[in-house]
Coordinates of C-alpha atoms in Angstrom, one line a residue:
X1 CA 127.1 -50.0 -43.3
X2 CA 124.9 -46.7 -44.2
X3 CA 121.6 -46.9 -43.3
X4 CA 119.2 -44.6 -44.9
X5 CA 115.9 -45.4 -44.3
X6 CA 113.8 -48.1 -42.3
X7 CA 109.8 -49.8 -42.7
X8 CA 108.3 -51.4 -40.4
X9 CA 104.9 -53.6 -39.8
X10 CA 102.1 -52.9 -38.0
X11 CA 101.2 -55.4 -35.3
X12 CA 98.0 -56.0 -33.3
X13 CA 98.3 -54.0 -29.8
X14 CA 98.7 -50.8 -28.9
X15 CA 100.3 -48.5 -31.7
X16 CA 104.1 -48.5 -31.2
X17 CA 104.7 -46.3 -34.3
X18 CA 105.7 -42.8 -32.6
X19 CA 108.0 -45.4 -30.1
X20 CA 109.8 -47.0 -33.7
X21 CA 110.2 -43.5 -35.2
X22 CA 111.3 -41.6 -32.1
X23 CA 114.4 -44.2 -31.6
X24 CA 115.1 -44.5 -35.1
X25 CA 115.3 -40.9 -35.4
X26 CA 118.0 -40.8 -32.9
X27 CA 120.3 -42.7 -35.6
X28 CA 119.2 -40.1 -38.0
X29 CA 117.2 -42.9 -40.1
X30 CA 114.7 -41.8 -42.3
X31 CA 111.1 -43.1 -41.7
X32 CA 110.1 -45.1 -44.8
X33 CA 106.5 -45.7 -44.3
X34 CA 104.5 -49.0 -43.4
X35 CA 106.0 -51.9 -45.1
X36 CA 103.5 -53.8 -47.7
X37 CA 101.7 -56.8 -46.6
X38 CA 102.8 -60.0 -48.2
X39 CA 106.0 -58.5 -49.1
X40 CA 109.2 -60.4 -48.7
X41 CA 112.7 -59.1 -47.3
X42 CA 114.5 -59.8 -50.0
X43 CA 112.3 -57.0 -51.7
X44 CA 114.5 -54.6 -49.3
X45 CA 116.7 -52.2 -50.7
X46 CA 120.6 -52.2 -48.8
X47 CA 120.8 -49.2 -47.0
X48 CA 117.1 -50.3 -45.4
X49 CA 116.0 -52.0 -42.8
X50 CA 112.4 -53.9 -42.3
X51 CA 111.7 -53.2 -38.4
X52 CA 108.8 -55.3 -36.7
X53 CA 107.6 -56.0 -33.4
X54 CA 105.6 -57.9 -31.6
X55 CA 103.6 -58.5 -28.2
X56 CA 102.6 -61.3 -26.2
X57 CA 101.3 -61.4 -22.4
X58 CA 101.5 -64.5 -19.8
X59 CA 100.3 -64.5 -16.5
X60 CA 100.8 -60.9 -14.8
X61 CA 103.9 -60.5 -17.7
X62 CA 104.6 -58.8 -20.8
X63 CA 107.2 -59.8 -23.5
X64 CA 108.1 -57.5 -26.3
X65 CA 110.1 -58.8 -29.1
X66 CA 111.6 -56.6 -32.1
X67 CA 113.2 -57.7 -35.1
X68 CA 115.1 -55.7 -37.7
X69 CA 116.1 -57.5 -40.9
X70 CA 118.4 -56.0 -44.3
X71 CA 121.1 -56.8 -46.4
X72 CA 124.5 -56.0 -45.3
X73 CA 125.1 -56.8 -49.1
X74 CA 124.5 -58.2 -51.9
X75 CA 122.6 -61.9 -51.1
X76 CA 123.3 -62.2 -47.6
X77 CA 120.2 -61.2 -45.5
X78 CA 120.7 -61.0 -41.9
X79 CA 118.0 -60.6 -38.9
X80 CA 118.7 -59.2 -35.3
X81 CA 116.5 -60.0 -32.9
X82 CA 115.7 -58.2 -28.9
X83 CA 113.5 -59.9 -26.4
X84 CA 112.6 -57.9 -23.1
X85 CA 110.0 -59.7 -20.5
X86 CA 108.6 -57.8 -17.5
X87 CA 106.0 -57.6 -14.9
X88 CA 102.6 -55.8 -15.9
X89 CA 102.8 -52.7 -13.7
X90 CA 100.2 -53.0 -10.5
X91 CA 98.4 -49.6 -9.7
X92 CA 98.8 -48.8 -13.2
X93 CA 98.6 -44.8 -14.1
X94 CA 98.3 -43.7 -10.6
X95 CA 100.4 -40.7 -9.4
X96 CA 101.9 -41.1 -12.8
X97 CA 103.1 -43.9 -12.7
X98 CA 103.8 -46.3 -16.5
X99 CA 100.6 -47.9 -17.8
X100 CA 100.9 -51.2 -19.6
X101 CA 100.7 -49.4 -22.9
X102 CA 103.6 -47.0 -21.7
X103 CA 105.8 -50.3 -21.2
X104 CA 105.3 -52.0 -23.9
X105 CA 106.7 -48.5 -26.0
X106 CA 109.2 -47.8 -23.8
X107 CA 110.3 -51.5 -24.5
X108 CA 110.0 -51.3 -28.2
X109 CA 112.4 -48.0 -27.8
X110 CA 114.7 -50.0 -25.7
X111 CA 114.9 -53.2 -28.0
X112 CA 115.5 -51.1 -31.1
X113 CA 117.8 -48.6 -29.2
X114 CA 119.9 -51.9 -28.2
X115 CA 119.5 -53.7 -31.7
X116 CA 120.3 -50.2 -33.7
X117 CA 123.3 -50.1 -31.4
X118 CA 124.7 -53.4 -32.2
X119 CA 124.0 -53.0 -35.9
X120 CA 125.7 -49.5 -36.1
X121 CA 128.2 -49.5 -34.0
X122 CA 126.9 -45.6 -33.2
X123 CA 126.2 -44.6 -29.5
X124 CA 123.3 -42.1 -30.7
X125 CA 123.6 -39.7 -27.3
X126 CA 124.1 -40.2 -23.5
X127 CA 120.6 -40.3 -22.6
X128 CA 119.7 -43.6 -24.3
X129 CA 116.1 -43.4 -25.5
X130 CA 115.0 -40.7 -23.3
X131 CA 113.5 -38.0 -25.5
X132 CA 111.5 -35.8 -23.4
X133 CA 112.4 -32.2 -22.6
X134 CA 111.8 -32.7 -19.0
X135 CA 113.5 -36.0 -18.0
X136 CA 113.5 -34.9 -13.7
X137 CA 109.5 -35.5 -14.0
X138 CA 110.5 -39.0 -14.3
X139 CA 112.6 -39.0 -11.7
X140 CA 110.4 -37.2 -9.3
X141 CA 107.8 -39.8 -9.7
X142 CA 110.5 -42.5 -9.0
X143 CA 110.8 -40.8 -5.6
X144 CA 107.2 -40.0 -4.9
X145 CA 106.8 -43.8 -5.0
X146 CA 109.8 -44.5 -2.3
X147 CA 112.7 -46.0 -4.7
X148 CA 116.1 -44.7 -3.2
X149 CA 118.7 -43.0 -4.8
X150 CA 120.4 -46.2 -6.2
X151 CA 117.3 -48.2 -7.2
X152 CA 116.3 -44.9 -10.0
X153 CA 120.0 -44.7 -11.3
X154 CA 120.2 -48.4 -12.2
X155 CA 116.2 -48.1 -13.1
X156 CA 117.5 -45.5 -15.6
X157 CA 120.6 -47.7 -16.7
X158 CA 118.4 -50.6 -17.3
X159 CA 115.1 -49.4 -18.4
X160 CA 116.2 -46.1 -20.5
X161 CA 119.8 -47.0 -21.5
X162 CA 121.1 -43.6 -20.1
X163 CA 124.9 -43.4 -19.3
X164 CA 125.9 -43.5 -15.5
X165 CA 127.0 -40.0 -15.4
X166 CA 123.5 -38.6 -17.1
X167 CA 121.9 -41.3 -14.8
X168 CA 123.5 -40.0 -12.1
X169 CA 123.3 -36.1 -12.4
X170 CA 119.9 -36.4 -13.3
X171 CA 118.6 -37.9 -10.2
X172 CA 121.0 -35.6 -8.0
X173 CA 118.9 -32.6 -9.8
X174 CA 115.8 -34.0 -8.8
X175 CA 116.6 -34.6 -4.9
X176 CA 118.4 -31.5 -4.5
X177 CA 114.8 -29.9 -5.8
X178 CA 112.2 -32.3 -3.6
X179 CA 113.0 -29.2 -0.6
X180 CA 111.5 -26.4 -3.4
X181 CA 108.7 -28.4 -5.6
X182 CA 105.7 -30.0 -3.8
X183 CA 105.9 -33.7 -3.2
X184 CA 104.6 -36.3 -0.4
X185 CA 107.1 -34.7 1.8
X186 CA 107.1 -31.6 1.5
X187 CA 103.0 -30.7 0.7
X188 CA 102.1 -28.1 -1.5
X189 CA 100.7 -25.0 0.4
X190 CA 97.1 -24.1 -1.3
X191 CA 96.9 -21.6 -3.8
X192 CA 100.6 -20.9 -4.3
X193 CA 101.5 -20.0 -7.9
X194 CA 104.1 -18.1 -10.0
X195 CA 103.4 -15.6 -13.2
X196 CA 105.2 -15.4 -16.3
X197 CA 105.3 -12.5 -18.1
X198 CA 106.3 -12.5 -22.3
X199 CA 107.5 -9.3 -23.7
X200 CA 108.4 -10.4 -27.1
X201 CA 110.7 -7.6 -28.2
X202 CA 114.3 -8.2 -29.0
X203 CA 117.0 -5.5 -30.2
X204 CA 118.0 -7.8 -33.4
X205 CA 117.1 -11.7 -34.3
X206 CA 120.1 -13.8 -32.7
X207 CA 121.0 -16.4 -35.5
X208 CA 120.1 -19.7 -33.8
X209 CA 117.1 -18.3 -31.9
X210 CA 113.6 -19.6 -32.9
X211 CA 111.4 -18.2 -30.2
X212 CA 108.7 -16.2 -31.1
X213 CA 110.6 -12.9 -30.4
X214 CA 110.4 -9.6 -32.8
X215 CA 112.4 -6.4 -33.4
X216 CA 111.2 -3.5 -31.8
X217 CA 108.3 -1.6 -33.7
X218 CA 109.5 1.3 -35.1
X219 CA 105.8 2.6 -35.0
X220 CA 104.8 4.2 -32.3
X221 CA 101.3 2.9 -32.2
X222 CA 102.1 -0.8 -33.2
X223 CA 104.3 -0.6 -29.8
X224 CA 101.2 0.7 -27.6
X225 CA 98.9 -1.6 -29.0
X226 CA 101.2 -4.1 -27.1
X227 CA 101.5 -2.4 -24.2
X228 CA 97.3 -1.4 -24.4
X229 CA 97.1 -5.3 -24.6
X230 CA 99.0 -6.4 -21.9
X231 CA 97.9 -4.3 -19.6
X232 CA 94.5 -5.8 -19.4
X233 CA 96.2 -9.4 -20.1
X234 CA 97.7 -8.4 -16.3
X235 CA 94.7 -6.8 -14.9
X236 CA 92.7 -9.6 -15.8
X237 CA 95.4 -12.3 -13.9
X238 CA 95.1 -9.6 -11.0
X239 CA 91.4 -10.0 -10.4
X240 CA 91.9 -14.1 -11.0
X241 CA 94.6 -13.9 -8.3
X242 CA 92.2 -12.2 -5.6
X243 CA 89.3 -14.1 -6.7
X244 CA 90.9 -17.2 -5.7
X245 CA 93.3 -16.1 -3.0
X246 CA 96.1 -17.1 -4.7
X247 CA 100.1 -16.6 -3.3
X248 CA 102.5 -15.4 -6.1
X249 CA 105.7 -17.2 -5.1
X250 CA 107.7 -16.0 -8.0
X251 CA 107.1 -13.6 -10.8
X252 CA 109.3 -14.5 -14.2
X253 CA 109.4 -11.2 -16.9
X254 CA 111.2 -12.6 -20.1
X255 CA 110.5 -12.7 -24.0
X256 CA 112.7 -11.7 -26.3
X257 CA 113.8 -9.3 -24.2
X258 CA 111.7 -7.2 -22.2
X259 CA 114.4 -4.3 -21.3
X260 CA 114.4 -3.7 -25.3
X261 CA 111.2 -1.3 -24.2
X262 CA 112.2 2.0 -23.7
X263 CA 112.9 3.1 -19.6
X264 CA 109.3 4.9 -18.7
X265 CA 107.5 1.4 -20.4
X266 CA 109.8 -1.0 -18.7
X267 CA 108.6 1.2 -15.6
X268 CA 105.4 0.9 -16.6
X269 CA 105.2 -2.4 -17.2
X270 CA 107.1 -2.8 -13.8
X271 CA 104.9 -1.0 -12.2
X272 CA 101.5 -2.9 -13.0
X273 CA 103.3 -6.4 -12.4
X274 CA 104.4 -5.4 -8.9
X275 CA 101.1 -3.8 -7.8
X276 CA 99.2 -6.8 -9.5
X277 CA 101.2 -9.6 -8.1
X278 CA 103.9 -8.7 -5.8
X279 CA 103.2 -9.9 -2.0
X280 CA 104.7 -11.2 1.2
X281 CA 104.2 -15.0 -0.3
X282 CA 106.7 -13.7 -3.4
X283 CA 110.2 -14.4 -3.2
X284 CA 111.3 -13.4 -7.0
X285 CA 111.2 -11.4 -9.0
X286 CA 113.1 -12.0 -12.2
X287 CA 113.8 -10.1 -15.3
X288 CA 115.5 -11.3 -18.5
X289 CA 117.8 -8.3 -19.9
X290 CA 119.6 -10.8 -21.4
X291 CA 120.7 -8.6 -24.5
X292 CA 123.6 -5.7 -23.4
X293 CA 122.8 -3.5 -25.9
X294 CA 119.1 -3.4 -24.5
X295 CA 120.6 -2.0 -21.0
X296 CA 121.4 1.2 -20.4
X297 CA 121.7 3.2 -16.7
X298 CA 118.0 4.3 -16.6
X299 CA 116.9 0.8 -17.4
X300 CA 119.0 -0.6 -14.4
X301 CA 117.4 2.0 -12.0
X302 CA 114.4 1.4 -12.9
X303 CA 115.1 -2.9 -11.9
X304 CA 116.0 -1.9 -9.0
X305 CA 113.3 0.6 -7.9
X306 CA 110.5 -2.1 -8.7
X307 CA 112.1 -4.4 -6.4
X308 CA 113.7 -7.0 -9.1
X309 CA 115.9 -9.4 -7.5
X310 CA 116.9 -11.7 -10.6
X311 CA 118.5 -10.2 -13.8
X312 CA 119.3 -12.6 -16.5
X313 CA 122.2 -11.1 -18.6
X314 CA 123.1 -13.7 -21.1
X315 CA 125.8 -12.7 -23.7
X316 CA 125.9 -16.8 -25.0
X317 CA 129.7 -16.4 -25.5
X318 CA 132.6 -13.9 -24.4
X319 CA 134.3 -14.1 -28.1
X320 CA 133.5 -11.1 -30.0
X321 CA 134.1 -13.1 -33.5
X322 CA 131.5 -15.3 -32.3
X323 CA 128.9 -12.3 -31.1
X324 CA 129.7 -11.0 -34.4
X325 CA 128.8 -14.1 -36.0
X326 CA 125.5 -14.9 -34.8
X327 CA 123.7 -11.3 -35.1
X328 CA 124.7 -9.9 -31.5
X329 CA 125.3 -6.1 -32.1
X330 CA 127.3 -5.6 -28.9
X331 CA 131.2 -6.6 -27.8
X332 CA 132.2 -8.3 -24.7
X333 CA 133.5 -5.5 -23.2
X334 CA 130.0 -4.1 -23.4
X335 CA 129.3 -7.4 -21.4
X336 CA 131.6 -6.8 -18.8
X337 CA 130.5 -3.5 -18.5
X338 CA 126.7 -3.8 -18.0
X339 CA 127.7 -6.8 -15.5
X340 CA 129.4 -4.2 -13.5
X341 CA 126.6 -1.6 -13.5
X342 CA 123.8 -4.0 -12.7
X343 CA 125.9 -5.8 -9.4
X344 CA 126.8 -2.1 -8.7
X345 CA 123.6 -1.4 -8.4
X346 CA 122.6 -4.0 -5.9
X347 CA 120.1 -6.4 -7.4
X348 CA 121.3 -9.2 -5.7
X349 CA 121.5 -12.3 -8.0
X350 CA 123.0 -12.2 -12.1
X351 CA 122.1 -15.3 -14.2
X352 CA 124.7 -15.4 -17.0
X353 CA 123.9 -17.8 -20.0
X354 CA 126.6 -20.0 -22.5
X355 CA 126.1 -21.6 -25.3
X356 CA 128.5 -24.7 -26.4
X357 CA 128.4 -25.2 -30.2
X358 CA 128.3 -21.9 -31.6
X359 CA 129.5 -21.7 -35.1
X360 CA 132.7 -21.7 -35.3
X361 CA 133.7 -22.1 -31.8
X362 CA 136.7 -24.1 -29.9
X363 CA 137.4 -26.0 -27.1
X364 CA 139.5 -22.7 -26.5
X365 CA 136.9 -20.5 -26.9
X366 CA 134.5 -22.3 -24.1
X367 CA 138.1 -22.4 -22.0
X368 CA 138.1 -18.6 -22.6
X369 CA 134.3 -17.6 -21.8
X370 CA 134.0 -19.4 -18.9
X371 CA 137.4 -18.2 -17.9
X372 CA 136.1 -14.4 -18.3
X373 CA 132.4 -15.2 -17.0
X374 CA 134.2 -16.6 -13.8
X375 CA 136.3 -13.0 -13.4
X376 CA 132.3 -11.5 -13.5
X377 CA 131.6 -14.0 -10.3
X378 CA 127.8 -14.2 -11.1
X379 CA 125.3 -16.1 -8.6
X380 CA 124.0 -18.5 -11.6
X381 CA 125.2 -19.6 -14.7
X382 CA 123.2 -21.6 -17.4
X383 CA 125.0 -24.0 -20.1
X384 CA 122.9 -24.7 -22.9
X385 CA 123.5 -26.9 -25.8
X386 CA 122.9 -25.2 -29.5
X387 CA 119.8 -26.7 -30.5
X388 CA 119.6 -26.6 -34.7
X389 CA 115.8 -25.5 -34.1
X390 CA 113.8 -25.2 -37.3
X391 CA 112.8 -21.2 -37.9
X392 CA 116.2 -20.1 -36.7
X393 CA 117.9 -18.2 -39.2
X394 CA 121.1 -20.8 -38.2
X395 CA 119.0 -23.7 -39.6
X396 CA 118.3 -21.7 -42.6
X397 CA 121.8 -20.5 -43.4
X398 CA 122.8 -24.1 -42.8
X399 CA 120.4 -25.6 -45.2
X400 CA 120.9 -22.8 -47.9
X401 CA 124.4 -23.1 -47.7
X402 CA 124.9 -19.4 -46.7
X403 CA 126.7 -20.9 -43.6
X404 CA 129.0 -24.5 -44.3
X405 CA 127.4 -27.1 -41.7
X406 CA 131.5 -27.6 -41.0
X407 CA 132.1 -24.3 -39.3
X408 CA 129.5 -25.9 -36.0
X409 CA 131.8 -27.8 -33.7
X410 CA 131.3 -31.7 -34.2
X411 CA 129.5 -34.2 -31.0
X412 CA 132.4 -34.9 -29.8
X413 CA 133.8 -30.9 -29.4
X414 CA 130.8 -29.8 -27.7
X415 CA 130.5 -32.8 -25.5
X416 CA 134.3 -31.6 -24.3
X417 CA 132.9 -27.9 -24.1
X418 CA 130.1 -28.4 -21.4
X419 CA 132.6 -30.5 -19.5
X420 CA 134.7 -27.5 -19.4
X421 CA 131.6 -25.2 -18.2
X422 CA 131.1 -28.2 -15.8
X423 CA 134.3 -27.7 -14.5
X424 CA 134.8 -24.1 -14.0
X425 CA 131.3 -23.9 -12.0
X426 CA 132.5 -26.5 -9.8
X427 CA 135.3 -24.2 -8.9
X428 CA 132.8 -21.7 -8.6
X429 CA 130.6 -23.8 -6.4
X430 CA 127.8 -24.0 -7.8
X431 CA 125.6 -26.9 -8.0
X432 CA 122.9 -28.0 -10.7
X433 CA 119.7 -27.1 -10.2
X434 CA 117.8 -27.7 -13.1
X435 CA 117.9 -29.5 -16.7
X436 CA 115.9 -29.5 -19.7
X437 CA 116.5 -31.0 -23.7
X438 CA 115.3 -30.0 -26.5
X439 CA 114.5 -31.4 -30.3
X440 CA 117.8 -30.8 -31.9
X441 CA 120.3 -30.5 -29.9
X442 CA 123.6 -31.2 -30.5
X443 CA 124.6 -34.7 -29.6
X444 CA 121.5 -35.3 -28.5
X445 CA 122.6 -33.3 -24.9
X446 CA 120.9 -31.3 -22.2
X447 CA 121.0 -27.4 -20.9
X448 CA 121.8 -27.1 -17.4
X449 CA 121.5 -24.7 -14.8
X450 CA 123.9 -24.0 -12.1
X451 CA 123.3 -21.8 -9.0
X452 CA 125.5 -20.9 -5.8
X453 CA 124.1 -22.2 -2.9
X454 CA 120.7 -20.6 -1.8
X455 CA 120.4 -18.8 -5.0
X456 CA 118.6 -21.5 -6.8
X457 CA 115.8 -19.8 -9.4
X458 CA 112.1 -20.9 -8.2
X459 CA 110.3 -20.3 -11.4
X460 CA 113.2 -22.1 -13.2
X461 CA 112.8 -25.5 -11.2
X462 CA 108.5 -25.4 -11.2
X463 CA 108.1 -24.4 -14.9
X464 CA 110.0 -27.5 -15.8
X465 CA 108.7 -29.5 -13.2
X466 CA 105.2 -28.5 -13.5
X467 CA 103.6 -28.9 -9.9
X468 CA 102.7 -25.7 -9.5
X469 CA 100.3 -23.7 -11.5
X470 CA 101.8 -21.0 -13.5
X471 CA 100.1 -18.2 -14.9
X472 CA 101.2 -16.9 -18.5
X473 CA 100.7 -13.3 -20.1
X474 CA 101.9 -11.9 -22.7
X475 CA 102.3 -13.2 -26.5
X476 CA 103.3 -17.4 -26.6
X477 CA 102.7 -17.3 -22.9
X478 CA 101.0 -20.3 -21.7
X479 CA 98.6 -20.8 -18.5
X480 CA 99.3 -24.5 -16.7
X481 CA 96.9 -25.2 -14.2
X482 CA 98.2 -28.0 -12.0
X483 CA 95.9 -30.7 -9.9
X484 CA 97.9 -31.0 -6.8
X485 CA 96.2 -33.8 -5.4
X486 CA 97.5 -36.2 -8.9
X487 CA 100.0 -33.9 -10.6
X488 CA 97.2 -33.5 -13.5
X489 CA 98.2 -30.8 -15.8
X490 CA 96.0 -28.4 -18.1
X491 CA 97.0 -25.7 -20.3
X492 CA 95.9 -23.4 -22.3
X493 CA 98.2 -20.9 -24.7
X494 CA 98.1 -17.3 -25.9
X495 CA 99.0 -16.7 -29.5
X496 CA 103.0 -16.0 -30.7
X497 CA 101.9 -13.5 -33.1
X498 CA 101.8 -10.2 -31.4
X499 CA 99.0 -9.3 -33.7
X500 CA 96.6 -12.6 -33.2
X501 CA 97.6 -11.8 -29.6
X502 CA 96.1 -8.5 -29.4
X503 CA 93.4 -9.3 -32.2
X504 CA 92.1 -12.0 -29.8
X505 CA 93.0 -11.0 -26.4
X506 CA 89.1 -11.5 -25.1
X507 CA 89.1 -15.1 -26.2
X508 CA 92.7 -16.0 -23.9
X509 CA 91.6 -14.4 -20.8
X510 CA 87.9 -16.4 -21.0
X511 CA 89.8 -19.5 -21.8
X512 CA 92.6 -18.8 -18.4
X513 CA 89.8 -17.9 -15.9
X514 CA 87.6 -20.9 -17.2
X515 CA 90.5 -22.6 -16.8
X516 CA 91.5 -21.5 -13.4
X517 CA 88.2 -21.5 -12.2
X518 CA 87.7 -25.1 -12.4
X519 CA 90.9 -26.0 -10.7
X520 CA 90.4 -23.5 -7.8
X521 CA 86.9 -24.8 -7.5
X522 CA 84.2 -21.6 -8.7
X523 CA 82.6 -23.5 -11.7
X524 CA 80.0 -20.0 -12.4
X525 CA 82.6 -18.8 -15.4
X526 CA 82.6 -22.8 -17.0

């Protein structure tokens, strides 16, 4: 049966609408609206479903039922039904932990997930009705409350619907990062931070990239304006920093792609990050050159004489059809070769990044790149997932029809392709260390970072785990000021447009040291 499209009713009780839509979206059903009151099923439409839920409490106890009614065809209505009952969580909300409201959704996502399911025969994803793009946070809290290894992967099985392997690797993630992120055993040390610096030049707009990344001005003066601007964007985060006696633990440069500036401002820029920020406390220092043809051997000298131990170089795929396809003006031998220069050089640690899914890619391909990526031996390797992100030129070619939506490898083929990353960077023992998902990925999957041992990237695991504050400058960079004592998070974000960035500069920095200034406890700028 082909569903289209799905109502549902609204009941009394907290608003489940987002949960209905969110689950329902992972069958690709279009939301209908709310269905009209006093209408009957038989007013339905086949091809639609009437979804309604309802919630009932008893004792210390919540039950959540959820009914989904259509026609299969013609005359013959049918109803499916999902019941779930649980316990009314005690200490409700504290150290993050699910509200009654939260359960009741996350019960409504599980009865329709399970109901949708049956009805379809379609297994929408791996990670059952987890949506979020930072699923360890839940897992983190599951340990900061004592549940063991076992207890959160059948929590996950039962409560989210996630397959045992996602269940498992998931949780594995999260204990192998309890060591590096602050927790109830391993206390946060006062004042410790990271900074993330945006540079949002690129050489040429990739085709599936929807970041807020530009082509390098060809005027002179648009370019310095930049540079004018984020200069006192990082002299301003300098004087927050000694204000509050804050430790820079890591320090993250990316964009775009910050070695698209020319060598004497990638100095520059260097230059004022390491003097700003730079201390004993920091123990990274990474830059994203992830584009080759932004690299050249000045560039790499000057890494290496401001003290950067991270380069990410991140050539997505080693097929030059492929580079050629999604607006990457460099080959892979160009690849190889920058690869070579920058380990020559001694920078000690080389992210690479893969995608699985590119247009018009095989099984064989992935079997290729990771084959040649291997032969390059870097320290960490990161396997993302094309996401079909709206305001990527991919997602316009797609829906234009400049590109056919058959030349992207189906669920199934990419599923196969990160199993085949998985497997080479086992043989290259590496472990994973971190793991995010994002809106539109393909097969509803996950990006994962792998690392040799002791190489693991800091700013990596705490910008997705978010117990540490972070500092953002730079265009699209956000601030995120974290409560250690409760985990607490407040942000506050820069503009993506280089221009509204610059235009409004005065109004970001106010906004950061207020914000800053009432987690660190000096309340005079508020």
């Amino acid at each position: 049966m082909r569903i289209e499209k799905f109502f549902f009713t609204v009941a009394a009780g907290p608003d489940v609408s987002t949960a209905v839509r969110d689950t329902m979206a992972l069958f690709n059903v279009e939301d209908a609206g709310i269905w009209p009151d006093g209408a009957g099923v038989a007013e339905l439409s086949i091809g639609s479903l009437l979804v309604a839920s309802s919630v009932s409490f008893e004792n210390s106890t919540v039950r959540v039922k959820v009914t989904i009614s259509f026609w299969r065809q013609e005359l013959i209505p049918e109803v499916f039904f999902e019941d779930a009952c649980r316990p009314l969580p005690p200490n409700a909300g504290k150290s993050g932990t699910e509200d009654a409201v939260g359960l009741i959704r996350r019960l409504v996502q599980l009865n329709i997930f399970k109901l949708m399911h049956k009805i379809t025969g379609i297994n929408p994803g791996p990670w059952g009705i987890l949506r979020g793009v930072r699923p360890t946070k839940i897992i983190h809290r599951l340990l900061d409350q004592g549940l063991t290894r076992p207890e959160i992967i059948k929590k996950l099985l039962e409560d989210y619907a996630l397959e045992t392997d996602k269940a498992q690797l998931v949780t594995d993630i999260a204990i192998h990062q309890r060591s590096i992120i602050a927790n109830p055993d391993n206390p946060a040390v006062p004042g410790k931070i990271s900074i993330y610096v945006g540079v949002p030049y690129c050489p040429s707009r990739c085709l599936y990239c929807s970041f807020p990344a530009y082509v390098l001005p060809e005027r002179r003066e648009q370019l310095d304006a930049f540079l004018r601007a984020i200069k006192r964007d990082i002299e301003s985060a300098t004087q927050l920093i000694a204000k509050h006696n804050l430790l820079v633990e890591s320090i993250y440069v990316g964009g775009g792609t910050p070695t698209s500036l020319a060598a004497a401002d990638l100095a520059t820029l260097l230059d004022l990050i390491r003097k700003g920020f730079f201390r004993s406390s920091t123990k990274e220092f990474t830059v994203e050159a992830g584009r080759p043809d932004s690299i050249n051997d000045e560039k790499i000298d000057v890494l290496r004489r401001y003290g950067v131990n991270r380069v990410s170089i991140n050539p997505q795929t080693m097929q030059d059809k492929t580079l050629k396809q999604i607006g990457r003006r460099h080959t892979v031998q160009d690849i190889i070769d920058v690869f070579g220069k920058i380990r020559h050089s001694g920078i000690p640690i080389i992210n690479m990044d893969v995608i699985a899914g590119l247009p018009g890619e095989t099984q064989a391909d992935m079997e290729d790149t990771m084959r040649q990526i291997a032969a390059m031996n870097p320290e960490n390797i990161t396997v993302h997932t094309l996401a079909l992100k709206r305001g990527s030129l991919l997602k316009a070619s797609l829906l234009s029809g400049t590109i056919a939506g058959q030349v992207l490898p189906d669920e199934q083929t990419t599923q196969a392709m990160l199993r085949i990353a998985a497997a080479w960077v086992s043989k290259m023992d590496m472990h994973p260390y971190y793991l995010y998902r994002q809106k539109y990925m393909t097969g509803n999957l996950e990006n994962i970072g792998y690392a040799r041992p002791d190489t693991d990237c800091l700013y990596n695991i705490q910008i997705m785990e978010e117990r540490q504050t972070i500092i953002g400058i730079g265009p699209a960079a956000g601030t995120k000021a974290v409560n250690q004592s409760n985990w607490r998070l407040q942000s506050c974000y820069n503009a993506k447009d280089v221009v509204s960035y610059i235009k409004n500069l005065d109004i970001y920095l106010n906004e950061r040291n207020a914000l800053l200034s009432r987690l660190y406890g000096d309340h005079e700028e508020d």
